[in-house]
mmCIF file of C-alpha atoms and ligand atoms in Angstrom:
data_model
loop_
_atom_site.group_PDB
_atom_site.id
_atom_site.type_symbol
_atom_site.label_atom_id
_atom_site.label_comp_id
_atom_site.label_asym_id
_atom_site.label_seq_id
_atom_site.Cartn_x
_atom_site.Cartn_y
_atom_site.Cartn_z
ATOM 1 C CA MET A 1 9.821 -15.807 -8.300
ATOM 2 C CA THR A 2 6.956 -12.406 -6.465
ATOM 3 C CA THR A 3 5.304 -14.712 -3.901
ATOM 4 C CA VAL A 4 1.507 -12.040 -3.141
ATOM 5 C CA LEU A 5 0.261 -12.828 -0.810
ATOM 6 C CA PHE A 6 -3.963 -12.223 -0.271
ATOM 7 C CA ASP A 7 -4.437 -11.756 3.845
ATOM 8 C CA ALA A 8 -7.911 -10.505 3.427
ATOM 9 C CA GLY A 9 -10.146 -13.686 3.888
ATOM 10 C CA ALA A 10 -10.489 -16.746 2.459
ATOM 11 C CA ALA A 11 -14.566 -15.959 1.709
ATOM 12 C CA ARG A 12 -13.115 -13.179 -0.349
ATOM 13 C CA TRP A 13 -10.866 -14.929 -2.829
ATOM 14 C CA PRO A 14 -13.284 -15.612 -5.632
ATOM 15 C CA ASP A 15 -14.049 -12.139 -5.657
ATOM 16 C CA TRP A 16 -10.697 -10.685 -6.381
ATOM 17 C CA GLU A 17 -8.376 -13.562 -8.112
ATOM 18 C CA GLN A 18 -9.438 -13.022 -11.588
ATOM 19 C CA PRO A 19 -9.844 -8.679 -11.378
ATOM 20 C CA LEU A 20 -6.285 -9.495 -10.081
ATOM 21 C CA LYS A 21 -4.843 -11.921 -11.628
ATOM 22 C CA ALA A 22 -5.558 -9.524 -14.922
ATOM 23 C CA ALA A 23 -4.967 -6.364 -13.322
ATOM 24 C CA LEU A 24 -1.334 -7.850 -13.092
ATOM 25 C CA SER A 25 -1.356 -8.612 -16.609
ATOM 26 C CA ARG A 26 -2.221 -5.915 -18.487
ATOM 27 C CA ALA A 27 0.489 -3.632 -15.960
ATOM 28 C CA GLY A 28 3.443 -6.537 -17.084
ATOM 29 C CA VAL A 29 3.768 -7.845 -13.286
ATOM 30 C CA THR A 30 4.712 -11.491 -13.406
ATOM 31 C CA ALA A 31 3.765 -13.074 -9.370
ATOM 32 C CA GLU A 32 2.111 -15.741 -8.038
ATOM 33 C CA LEU A 33 -0.667 -14.846 -5.488
ATOM 34 C CA VAL A 34 -1.265 -17.850 -2.887
ATOM 35 C CA GLN A 35 -3.635 -18.024 -0.081
ATOM 36 C CA GLN A 36 -1.013 -19.366 2.558
ATOM 37 C CA ALA A 37 3.302 -19.111 1.539
ATOM 38 C CA GLU A 38 5.837 -18.760 4.350
ATOM 39 C CA PRO A 39 6.065 -15.455 5.313
ATOM 40 C CA GLY A 40 9.706 -15.711 5.351
ATOM 41 C CA ASP A 41 8.798 -15.842 0.704
ATOM 42 C CA VAL A 42 6.312 -13.403 1.125
ATOM 43 C CA ASP A 43 7.159 -10.426 -0.785
ATOM 44 C CA ALA A 44 4.110 -8.057 -0.428
ATOM 45 C CA ILE A 45 0.526 -8.721 1.159
ATOM 46 C CA ILE A 46 -2.738 -8.060 0.276
ATOM 47 C CA TYR A 47 -4.706 -6.989 3.487
ATOM 48 C CA ALA A 48 -8.336 -6.327 4.295
ATOM 49 C CA PRO A 49 -7.752 -6.202 8.147
ATOM 50 C CA SER A 50 -11.697 -7.954 9.241
ATOM 51 C CA GLY A 51 -11.068 -11.806 7.351
ATOM 52 C CA GLY A 52 -6.487 -10.853 6.878
ATOM 53 C CA THR A 53 -5.684 -13.269 9.204
ATOM 54 C CA ILE A 54 -1.886 -11.547 9.507
ATOM 55 C CA SER A 55 -1.981 -9.701 13.315
ATOM 56 C CA ASP A 56 2.050 -9.996 13.849
ATOM 57 C CA PHE A 57 3.408 -8.894 10.326
ATOM 58 C CA ALA A 58 7.494 -9.421 12.078
ATOM 59 C CA PRO A 59 8.113 -12.858 10.302
ATOM 60 C CA TYR A 60 7.331 -10.789 6.505
ATOM 61 C CA VAL A 61 11.250 -10.044 6.788
ATOM 62 C CA LYS A 62 10.908 -9.970 2.902
ATOM 63 C CA CYS A 63 7.807 -7.714 2.908
ATOM 64 C CA LYS A 64 8.412 -4.336 0.786
ATOM 65 C CA LEU A 65 4.904 -3.607 0.319
ATOM 66 C CA VAL A 66 1.191 -4.389 2.793
ATOM 67 C CA GLN A 67 -2.061 -3.130 0.657
ATOM 68 C CA ASN A 68 -4.359 -2.583 1.614
ATOM 69 C CA LEU A 69 -8.159 -3.523 -0.124
ATOM 70 C CA TRP A 70 -9.923 -0.041 2.058
ATOM 71 C CA ALA A 71 -9.850 3.138 2.350
ATOM 72 C CA GLY A 72 -9.861 3.414 5.888
ATOM 73 C CA VAL A 73 -6.730 1.908 8.182
ATOM 74 C CA GLU A 74 -7.055 3.001 11.168
ATOM 75 C CA GLN A 75 -8.086 -1.020 12.589
ATOM 76 C CA ILE A 76 -4.100 -1.246 10.794
ATOM 77 C CA THR A 77 -1.623 1.761 11.648
ATOM 78 C CA GLY A 78 -1.394 0.847 15.246
ATOM 79 C CA ASN A 79 0.261 -2.546 15.471
ATOM 80 C CA ARG A 80 3.533 -1.772 15.740
ATOM 81 C CA THR A 81 4.467 -4.802 13.906
ATOM 82 C CA LEU A 82 3.935 -3.858 10.696
ATOM 83 C CA THR A 83 7.331 -1.639 9.617
ATOM 84 C CA GLN A 84 6.327 -2.990 6.502
ATOM 85 C CA PRO A 85 5.508 0.580 3.795
ATOM 86 C CA LEU A 86 1.757 0.600 4.095
ATOM 87 C CA CYS A 87 -0.359 1.575 1.483
ATOM 88 C CA ARG A 88 -4.845 2.592 1.446
ATOM 89 C CA MET A 89 -6.808 2.083 -0.824
ATOM 90 C CA VAL A 90 -7.763 4.832 -3.165
ATOM 91 C CA ASP A 91 -9.933 3.715 -6.354
ATOM 92 C CA PRO A 92 -11.574 5.402 -8.922
ATOM 93 C CA GLY A 93 -15.051 2.879 -8.470
ATOM 94 C CA LEU A 94 -15.178 3.715 -4.301
ATOM 95 C CA THR A 95 -14.567 6.710 -5.230
ATOM 96 C CA GLN A 96 -17.855 7.170 -7.830
ATOM 97 C CA GLY A 97 -19.990 5.729 -5.049
ATOM 98 C CA MET A 98 -19.024 8.111 -1.987
ATOM 99 C CA VAL A 99 -20.047 10.631 -4.950
ATOM 100 C CA GLU A 100 -22.822 9.464 -5.790
ATOM 101 C CA TYR A 101 -24.160 8.582 -1.897
ATOM 102 C CA VAL A 102 -22.791 12.087 -0.977
ATOM 103 C CA VAL A 103 -24.525 13.648 -3.153
ATOM 104 C CA GLY A 104 -27.453 11.738 -3.421
ATOM 105 C CA HIS A 105 -27.863 13.026 0.309
ATOM 106 C CA VAL A 106 -26.756 15.988 0.366
ATOM 107 C CA LEU A 107 -29.797 16.719 -2.313
ATOM 108 C CA ARG A 108 -32.170 15.403 -0.058
ATOM 109 C CA ALA A 109 -30.859 17.180 3.090
ATOM 110 C CA HIS A 110 -31.072 20.456 0.364
ATOM 111 C CA LEU A 111 -34.659 19.958 -0.818
ATOM 112 C CA HIS A 112 -36.090 18.823 2.531
ATOM 113 C CA THR A 113 -37.891 22.416 3.033
ATOM 114 C CA ALA A 114 -40.902 23.540 5.322
ATOM 115 C CA GLY A 115 -42.722 22.342 2.512
ATOM 116 C CA THR A 116 -41.938 18.617 1.794
ATOM 117 C CA ASP A 117 -42.586 18.221 6.277
ATOM 118 C CA ALA A 118 -45.892 20.178 5.569
ATOM 119 C CA ALA A 119 -47.303 18.346 1.948
ATOM 120 C CA ARG A 120 -46.438 14.403 4.489
ATOM 121 C CA GLN A 121 -49.240 16.000 6.630
ATOM 122 C CA GLY A 122 -51.306 16.731 4.159
ATOM 123 C CA SER A 123 -50.877 20.300 4.055
ATOM 124 C CA TRP A 124 -50.220 22.563 0.669
ATOM 125 C CA VAL A 125 -47.663 24.986 1.120
ATOM 126 C CA PRO A 126 -45.860 26.269 -1.920
ATOM 127 C CA GLU A 127 -42.652 26.875 -0.364
ATOM 128 C CA ALA A 128 -39.941 26.140 -3.288
ATOM 129 C CA PRO A 129 -36.559 25.422 -1.729
ATOM 130 C CA PRO A 130 -33.781 28.010 -2.369
ATOM 131 C CA LEU A 131 -31.414 26.831 -5.396
ATOM 132 C CA ALA A 132 -28.491 24.961 -4.938
ATOM 133 C CA SER A 133 -26.216 27.988 -4.788
ATOM 134 C CA GLU A 134 -27.994 29.985 -2.173
ATOM 135 C CA ARG A 135 -26.949 26.162 -0.257
ATOM 136 C CA PRO A 136 -23.195 26.262 1.326
ATOM 137 C CA VAL A 137 -22.419 22.789 2.142
ATOM 138 C CA ALA A 138 -19.124 22.283 4.784
ATOM 139 C CA MET A 139 -16.452 19.607 3.372
ATOM 140 C CA LEU A 140 -14.721 18.339 5.785
ATOM 141 C CA GLY A 141 -11.747 16.568 4.742
ATOM 142 C CA LEU A 142 -9.979 17.227 1.245
ATOM 143 C CA GLY A 143 -8.795 13.980 0.346
ATOM 144 C CA ALA A 144 -8.879 11.410 -2.832
ATOM 145 C CA LEU A 145 -12.556 11.342 -1.732
ATOM 146 C CA GLY A 146 -13.583 14.775 0.382
ATOM 147 C CA ILE A 147 -12.537 16.487 -3.600
ATOM 148 C CA ALA A 148 -14.233 14.801 -4.951
ATOM 149 C CA CYS A 149 -17.454 15.136 -3.515
ATOM 150 C CA GLY A 150 -17.085 18.633 -3.611
ATOM 151 C CA ARG A 151 -16.356 19.367 -7.076
ATOM 152 C CA ALA A 152 -19.868 16.943 -7.959
ATOM 153 C CA LEU A 153 -21.247 19.333 -5.738
ATOM 154 C CA ALA A 154 -20.186 22.692 -6.524
ATOM 155 C CA GLY A 155 -20.350 21.172 -10.373
ATOM 156 C CA LEU A 156 -24.367 21.391 -9.237
ATOM 157 C CA GLY A 157 -23.852 25.150 -7.687
ATOM 158 C CA PHE A 158 -23.537 24.230 -4.405
ATOM 159 C CA PRO A 159 -20.247 26.941 -2.429
ATOM 160 C CA VAL A 160 -18.368 24.145 -1.641
ATOM 161 C CA LEU A 161 -16.107 24.791 2.006
ATOM 162 C CA GLY A 162 -13.497 22.894 2.392
ATOM 163 C CA TRP A 163 -11.235 21.806 5.757
ATOM 164 C CA SER A 164 -8.907 19.475 6.379
ATOM 165 C CA ARG A 165 -5.607 19.471 7.792
ATOM 166 C CA SER A 166 -2.815 20.988 5.768
ATOM 167 C CA ALA A 167 -3.701 24.378 3.468
ATOM 168 C CA LYS A 168 -4.382 23.073 0.273
ATOM 169 C CA GLN A 169 -6.488 25.301 -2.634
ATOM 170 C CA HIS A 170 -8.685 24.461 -5.413
ATOM 171 C CA THR A 171 -10.192 26.572 -8.174
ATOM 172 C CA GLU A 172 -14.097 24.901 -7.335
ATOM 173 C CA ILE A 173 -13.707 24.691 -3.601
ATOM 174 C CA ALA A 174 -12.648 27.713 -0.202
ATOM 175 C CA CYS A 175 -10.005 26.074 1.583
ATOM 176 C CA HIS A 176 -9.711 26.497 4.825
ATOM 177 C CA HIS A 177 -7.356 24.324 7.199
ATOM 178 C CA GLY A 178 -6.576 24.789 11.747
ATOM 179 C CA ASP A 179 -9.454 25.534 14.113
ATOM 180 C CA GLU A 180 -10.293 29.358 13.256
ATOM 181 C CA GLY A 181 -10.549 27.458 9.183
ATOM 182 C CA LEU A 182 -13.255 24.657 10.832
ATOM 183 C CA ARG A 183 -15.071 27.795 12.885
ATOM 184 C CA ARG A 184 -15.249 29.750 9.154
ATOM 185 C CA VAL A 185 -16.704 26.830 7.352
ATOM 186 C CA LEU A 186 -19.277 25.448 10.249
ATOM 187 C CA ASP A 187 -20.319 28.954 10.546
ATOM 188 C CA GLN A 188 -21.200 29.420 6.967
ATOM 189 C CA ALA A 189 -22.782 25.552 6.401
ATOM 190 C CA GLN A 190 -26.133 24.725 5.636
ATOM 191 C CA ILE A 191 -24.927 21.184 5.663
ATOM 192 C CA VAL A 192 -21.744 19.106 6.297
ATOM 193 C CA VAL A 193 -20.304 15.966 4.903
ATOM 194 C CA THR A 194 -18.618 14.481 7.125
ATOM 195 C CA LEU A 195 -14.894 12.502 5.130
ATOM 196 C CA LEU A 196 -12.212 12.444 7.983
ATOM 197 C CA PRO A 197 -9.861 9.400 8.885
ATOM 198 C CA ASP A 198 -10.428 8.029 12.362
ATOM 199 C CA THR A 199 -7.297 9.296 14.149
ATOM 200 C CA PRO A 200 -6.596 10.180 17.026
ATOM 201 C CA ALA A 201 -6.511 13.726 15.685
ATOM 202 C CA THR A 202 -10.311 12.860 14.714
ATOM 203 C CA THR A 203 -12.200 11.539 17.146
ATOM 204 C CA ASN A 204 -15.056 13.548 18.496
ATOM 205 C CA LEU A 205 -14.373 16.750 15.867
ATOM 206 C CA ILE A 206 -18.124 16.795 16.105
ATOM 207 C CA ASP A 207 -18.797 17.593 19.635
ATOM 208 C CA ALA A 208 -21.011 20.271 21.235
ATOM 209 C CA ARG A 209 -19.071 23.153 20.500
ATOM 210 C CA THR A 210 -18.266 22.175 16.776
ATOM 211 C CA LEU A 211 -21.742 21.654 16.771
ATOM 212 C CA GLY A 212 -22.294 25.247 18.583
ATOM 213 C CA TRP A 213 -20.678 26.019 15.150
ATOM 214 C CA MET A 214 -23.256 24.492 12.482
ATOM 215 C CA PRO A 215 -26.447 27.413 12.100
ATOM 216 C CA ARG A 216 -29.150 26.451 13.425
ATOM 217 C CA GLY A 217 -31.725 23.711 11.488
ATOM 218 C CA ALA A 218 -28.228 22.632 9.759
ATOM 219 C CA ALA A 219 -28.148 19.356 8.137
ATOM 220 C CA LEU A 220 -25.129 16.446 8.642
ATOM 221 C CA ILE A 221 -23.458 13.766 6.722
ATOM 222 C CA ASN A 222 -20.885 11.599 7.754
ATOM 223 C CA PRO A 223 -19.972 9.028 5.153
ATOM 224 C CA GLY A 224 -16.284 8.847 7.343
ATOM 225 C CA ARG A 225 -15.856 7.668 10.571
ATOM 226 C CA GLY A 226 -18.212 6.867 13.632
ATOM 227 C CA THR A 227 -15.716 8.868 15.805
ATOM 228 C CA LEU A 228 -15.395 11.648 14.177
ATOM 229 C CA ILE A 229 -19.051 12.281 16.584
ATOM 230 C CA ASP A 230 -20.233 12.428 20.200
ATOM 231 C CA ASP A 231 -22.910 10.727 19.822
ATOM 232 C CA ASP A 232 -24.488 12.051 23.091
ATOM 233 C CA ALA A 233 -23.604 15.281 21.609
ATOM 234 C CA LEU A 234 -25.818 15.161 18.619
ATOM 235 C CA LEU A 235 -28.222 13.716 19.761
ATOM 236 C CA ALA A 236 -28.980 16.354 22.280
ATOM 237 C CA ALA A 237 -28.406 19.619 19.340
ATOM 238 C CA LEU A 238 -30.687 16.860 17.275
ATOM 239 C CA ASP A 239 -33.444 17.801 19.982
ATOM 240 C CA SER A 240 -33.399 20.800 20.211
ATOM 241 C CA GLY A 241 -33.395 20.781 16.833
ATOM 242 C CA HIS A 242 -30.526 22.934 16.672
ATOM 243 C CA VAL A 243 -29.339 20.123 14.041
ATOM 244 C CA GLY A 244 -32.135 19.765 11.556
ATOM 245 C CA HIS A 245 -31.034 16.188 10.075
ATOM 246 C CA ALA A 246 -28.123 13.275 10.373
ATOM 247 C CA THR A 247 -27.622 11.406 7.637
ATOM 248 C CA LEU A 248 -25.330 8.503 9.511
ATOM 249 C CA ASP A 249 -23.551 5.669 7.397
ATOM 250 C CA VAL A 250 -20.721 5.392 10.192
ATOM 251 C CA PHE A 251 -20.918 4.406 13.790
ATOM 252 C CA ARG A 252 -18.454 3.272 16.790
ATOM 253 C CA THR A 253 -20.005 0.082 16.948
ATOM 254 C CA GLU A 254 -21.523 -1.104 13.816
ATOM 255 C CA PRO A 255 -23.472 -2.974 13.144
ATOM 256 C CA LEU A 256 -25.452 -0.126 15.244
ATOM 257 C CA PRO A 257 -27.069 -1.978 18.427
ATOM 258 C CA ALA A 258 -30.718 -2.261 17.872
ATOM 259 C CA ASP A 259 -31.244 -0.528 21.155
ATOM 260 C CA HIS A 260 -29.655 2.055 20.132
ATOM 261 C CA ARG A 261 -31.389 5.826 20.309
ATOM 262 C CA TYR A 262 -30.489 6.434 16.772
ATOM 263 C CA TRP A 263 -32.745 3.884 14.456
ATOM 264 C CA ALA A 264 -35.435 5.265 16.135
ATOM 265 C CA HIS A 265 -34.868 8.938 16.408
ATOM 266 C CA PRO A 266 -36.850 10.975 13.888
ATOM 267 C CA SER A 267 -34.243 13.467 12.617
ATOM 268 C CA VAL A 268 -32.052 10.463 11.659
ATOM 269 C CA THR A 269 -31.459 8.424 9.099
ATOM 270 C CA VAL A 270 -29.002 5.664 9.071
ATOM 271 C CA THR A 271 -26.969 3.635 6.513
ATOM 272 C CA PRO A 272 -25.565 0.148 7.416
ATOM 273 C CA HIS A 273 -22.028 1.578 6.103
ATOM 274 C CA ILE A 274 -22.804 1.012 2.374
ATOM 275 C CA ALA A 275 -22.037 5.065 1.133
ATOM 276 C CA ALA A 276 -18.843 3.135 -0.654
ATOM 277 C CA ASP A 277 -18.084 0.099 -1.190
ATOM 278 C CA THR A 278 -14.005 -0.897 -3.065
ATOM 279 C CA ARG A 279 -15.019 -1.881 -6.024
ATOM 280 C CA HIS A 280 -12.873 -5.494 -7.303
ATOM 281 C CA GLU A 281 -11.909 -4.247 -11.616
ATOM 282 C CA THR A 282 -10.896 -0.905 -10.290
ATOM 283 C CA ALA A 283 -9.312 -1.433 -7.514
ATOM 284 C CA ALA A 284 -7.331 -4.656 -8.622
ATOM 285 C CA GLN A 285 -5.387 -2.006 -10.742
ATOM 286 C CA LEU A 286 -4.869 0.093 -8.342
ATOM 287 C CA VAL A 287 -3.014 -3.048 -6.545
ATOM 288 C CA ALA A 288 -1.642 -3.896 -9.923
ATOM 289 C CA GLU A 289 -0.056 -0.539 -10.092
ATOM 290 C CA ASN A 290 1.554 -0.705 -6.920
ATOM 291 C CA LEU A 291 3.224 -4.088 -7.045
ATOM 292 C CA ARG A 292 4.749 -2.962 -10.425
ATOM 293 C CA ARG A 293 6.249 -0.243 -8.354
ATOM 294 C CA MET A 294 7.098 -2.236 -5.744
ATOM 295 C CA LEU A 295 9.567 -4.425 -8.039
ATOM 296 C CA ALA A 296 10.897 -1.609 -9.764
ATOM 297 C CA GLY A 297 11.920 0.624 -6.678
ATOM 298 C CA ALA A 298 9.393 3.350 -7.760
ATOM 299 C CA PRO A 299 7.578 5.139 -4.938
ATOM 300 C CA LEU A 300 4.191 3.431 -4.413
ATOM 301 C CA LEU A 301 0.948 5.392 -3.967
ATOM 302 C CA HIS A 302 -0.918 6.159 -1.850
ATOM 303 C CA GLN A 303 1.203 5.229 1.285
ATOM 304 C CA VAL A 304 -0.102 6.234 4.431
ATOM 305 C CA ASP A 305 1.778 8.155 7.241
ATOM 306 C CA ARG A 306 1.985 6.586 10.132
ATOM 307 C CA ALA A 307 2.850 9.623 12.572
ATOM 308 C CA ALA A 308 -0.479 11.199 11.082
ATOM 309 C CA GLY A 309 -2.314 7.784 10.644
ATOM 310 C CA TYR A 310 -4.111 7.928 7.759
HETATM 311 P P1 NAP B 1 -7.936 10.892 2.384
HETATM 312 O O1 NAP B 1 -7.576 10.954 0.667
HETATM 313 O O2 NAP B 1 -6.581 9.881 3.479
HETATM 314 O O3 NAP B 1 -8.045 12.407 3.296
HETATM 315 C C1 NAP B 1 -8.248 12.574 4.182
HETATM 316 C C2 NAP B 1 -8.478 13.905 4.219
HETATM 317 O O4 NAP B 1 -9.335 13.860 5.282
HETATM 318 C C3 NAP B 1 -7.462 14.583 4.081
HETATM 319 O O5 NAP B 1 -7.660 16.413 3.801
HETATM 320 C C4 NAP B 1 -6.697 14.888 5.272
HETATM 321 O O6 NAP B 1 -6.294 16.741 5.054
HETATM 322 C C5 NAP B 1 -8.362 15.012 5.916
HETATM 323 N N1 NAP B 1 -7.865 15.527 7.706
HETATM 324 C C6 NAP B 1 -7.063 14.195 8.287
HETATM 325 N N2 NAP B 1 -6.713 14.599 9.255
HETATM 326 C C7 NAP B 1 -6.953 16.089 9.928
HETATM 327 C C8 NAP B 1 -7.686 16.141 10.969
HETATM 328 N N3 NAP B 1 -6.437 16.093 12.222
HETATM 329 N N4 NAP B 1 -7.638 17.498 10.713
HETATM 330 C C9 NAP B 1 -8.942 18.409 9.084
HETATM 331 N N5 NAP B 1 -7.720 17.646 8.742
HETATM 332 C C10 NAP B 1 -7.430 16.043 8.145
HETATM 333 O O7 NAP B 1 -9.246 10.125 2.723
HETATM 334 P P2 NAP B 1 -9.848 9.410 1.625
HETATM 335 O O8 NAP B 1 -9.540 8.912 0.091
HETATM 336 O O9 NAP B 1 -10.328 11.291 1.279
HETATM 337 O O10 NAP B 1 -11.003 8.806 2.992
HETATM 338 C C11 NAP B 1 -11.424 9.981 4.397
HETATM 339 C C12 NAP B 1 -12.538 8.778 4.829
HETATM 340 O O11 NAP B 1 -13.222 8.261 4.490
HETATM 341 C C13 NAP B 1 -11.476 7.285 4.895
HETATM 342 O O12 NAP B 1 -10.462 7.228 6.001
HETATM 343 C C14 NAP B 1 -12.855 6.224 5.855
HETATM 344 O O13 NAP B 1 -12.563 6.014 6.944
HETATM 345 C C15 NAP B 1 -13.862 6.784 4.780
HETATM 346 N N6 NAP B 1 -14.730 6.066 4.573
HETATM 347 C C16 NAP B 1 -16.322 5.782 4.396
HETATM 348 C C17 NAP B 1 -16.256 4.655 3.534
HETATM 349 C C18 NAP B 1 -17.943 4.314 3.688
HETATM 350 O O14 NAP B 1 -18.338 3.367 2.747
HETATM 351 N N7 NAP B 1 -18.169 4.919 4.775
HETATM 352 C C19 NAP B 1 -16.161 4.476 2.336
HETATM 353 C C20 NAP B 1 -14.253 4.924 2.220
HETATM 354 C C21 NAP B 1 -13.581 5.524 3.055
HETATM 355 P P3 NAP B 1 -5.121 16.898 3.762
HETATM 356 O O15 NAP B 1 -5.588 16.919 2.866
HETATM 357 O O16 NAP B 1 -4.781 18.156 4.575
HETATM 358 O O17 NAP B 1 -3.695 15.689 5.028
#
């Protein structure tokens, strides 16, 4: 019998138990889902960094899959005892949530015009916003989430400029990569969305230098990770008006400390890391599919590249 250890927090078990069992059954996977087991007996681990209890993966000698329940893996990639294949979550439900968050906040930034500002202060300034086709949007990160959000925005008519580590081609997104590519993308973008992972290479990517490449008044939307942003540089850019508005969902310290300047800044919208959540029903299908692949000796889906950190 295949033993699958659920180590994603006891409090989460009631929400996951039935979706996981149903998905395993649909995928034709016969496995015992347990919350406790002898490490040497475990074939696979369903894991979440917050709530999970395992810090030493070395005793899990039979384990051939650690399936993370979240998209971000920065809390686990540095664990040197974890030598088993690590897979991250790519869940259609999570992706749909992120598309809704990004499209909603891009539209909000797009429609936030001088006319709207004046109306809030009681003045009638009939100044309509430009069309989406006149508002270039940068999508930093063209992974599972960046591509889906970029496509949705392109479908609304926004010119979408994408940036990733490797070179890519997409019909709806003008793709760039590398340092020069980043400059070209930021130079043109009036709204910048960051959907990059937290790795040493992305830390403080949005700093005084790269903020300086953005046109004056551009908006920034960060549902990626807090470490992408040099907070002091962003606050300075917001204070000077170089950045017109920032919508921030993720922060270096979460919850965002009560005395952080972001809370009260008139040009900042704080959301409490709610852009997109893993959805049990849809995510359970990926877990079951990867367990099926593990048992069949087939390549796993969404395996993390440890060297790259995502
Ligand atoms: P993904 O599929 O792994 O895609 C990551 C993208 O970032 C890829 O396009 C990758 O380039 C690019 N990238 C990585 N390092 C880079 C670098 N140094 N320079 C340029 N591009 C780089 O990840 P995803 O599923 O789209 O998720 C993205 C992030 O969203 C997650 O890591 C997580 O931090 C965040 N997230 C947030 C929430 C929330 O609720 N706020 C929810 C889910 C996820 P290549 O394509 O060339 O590899």
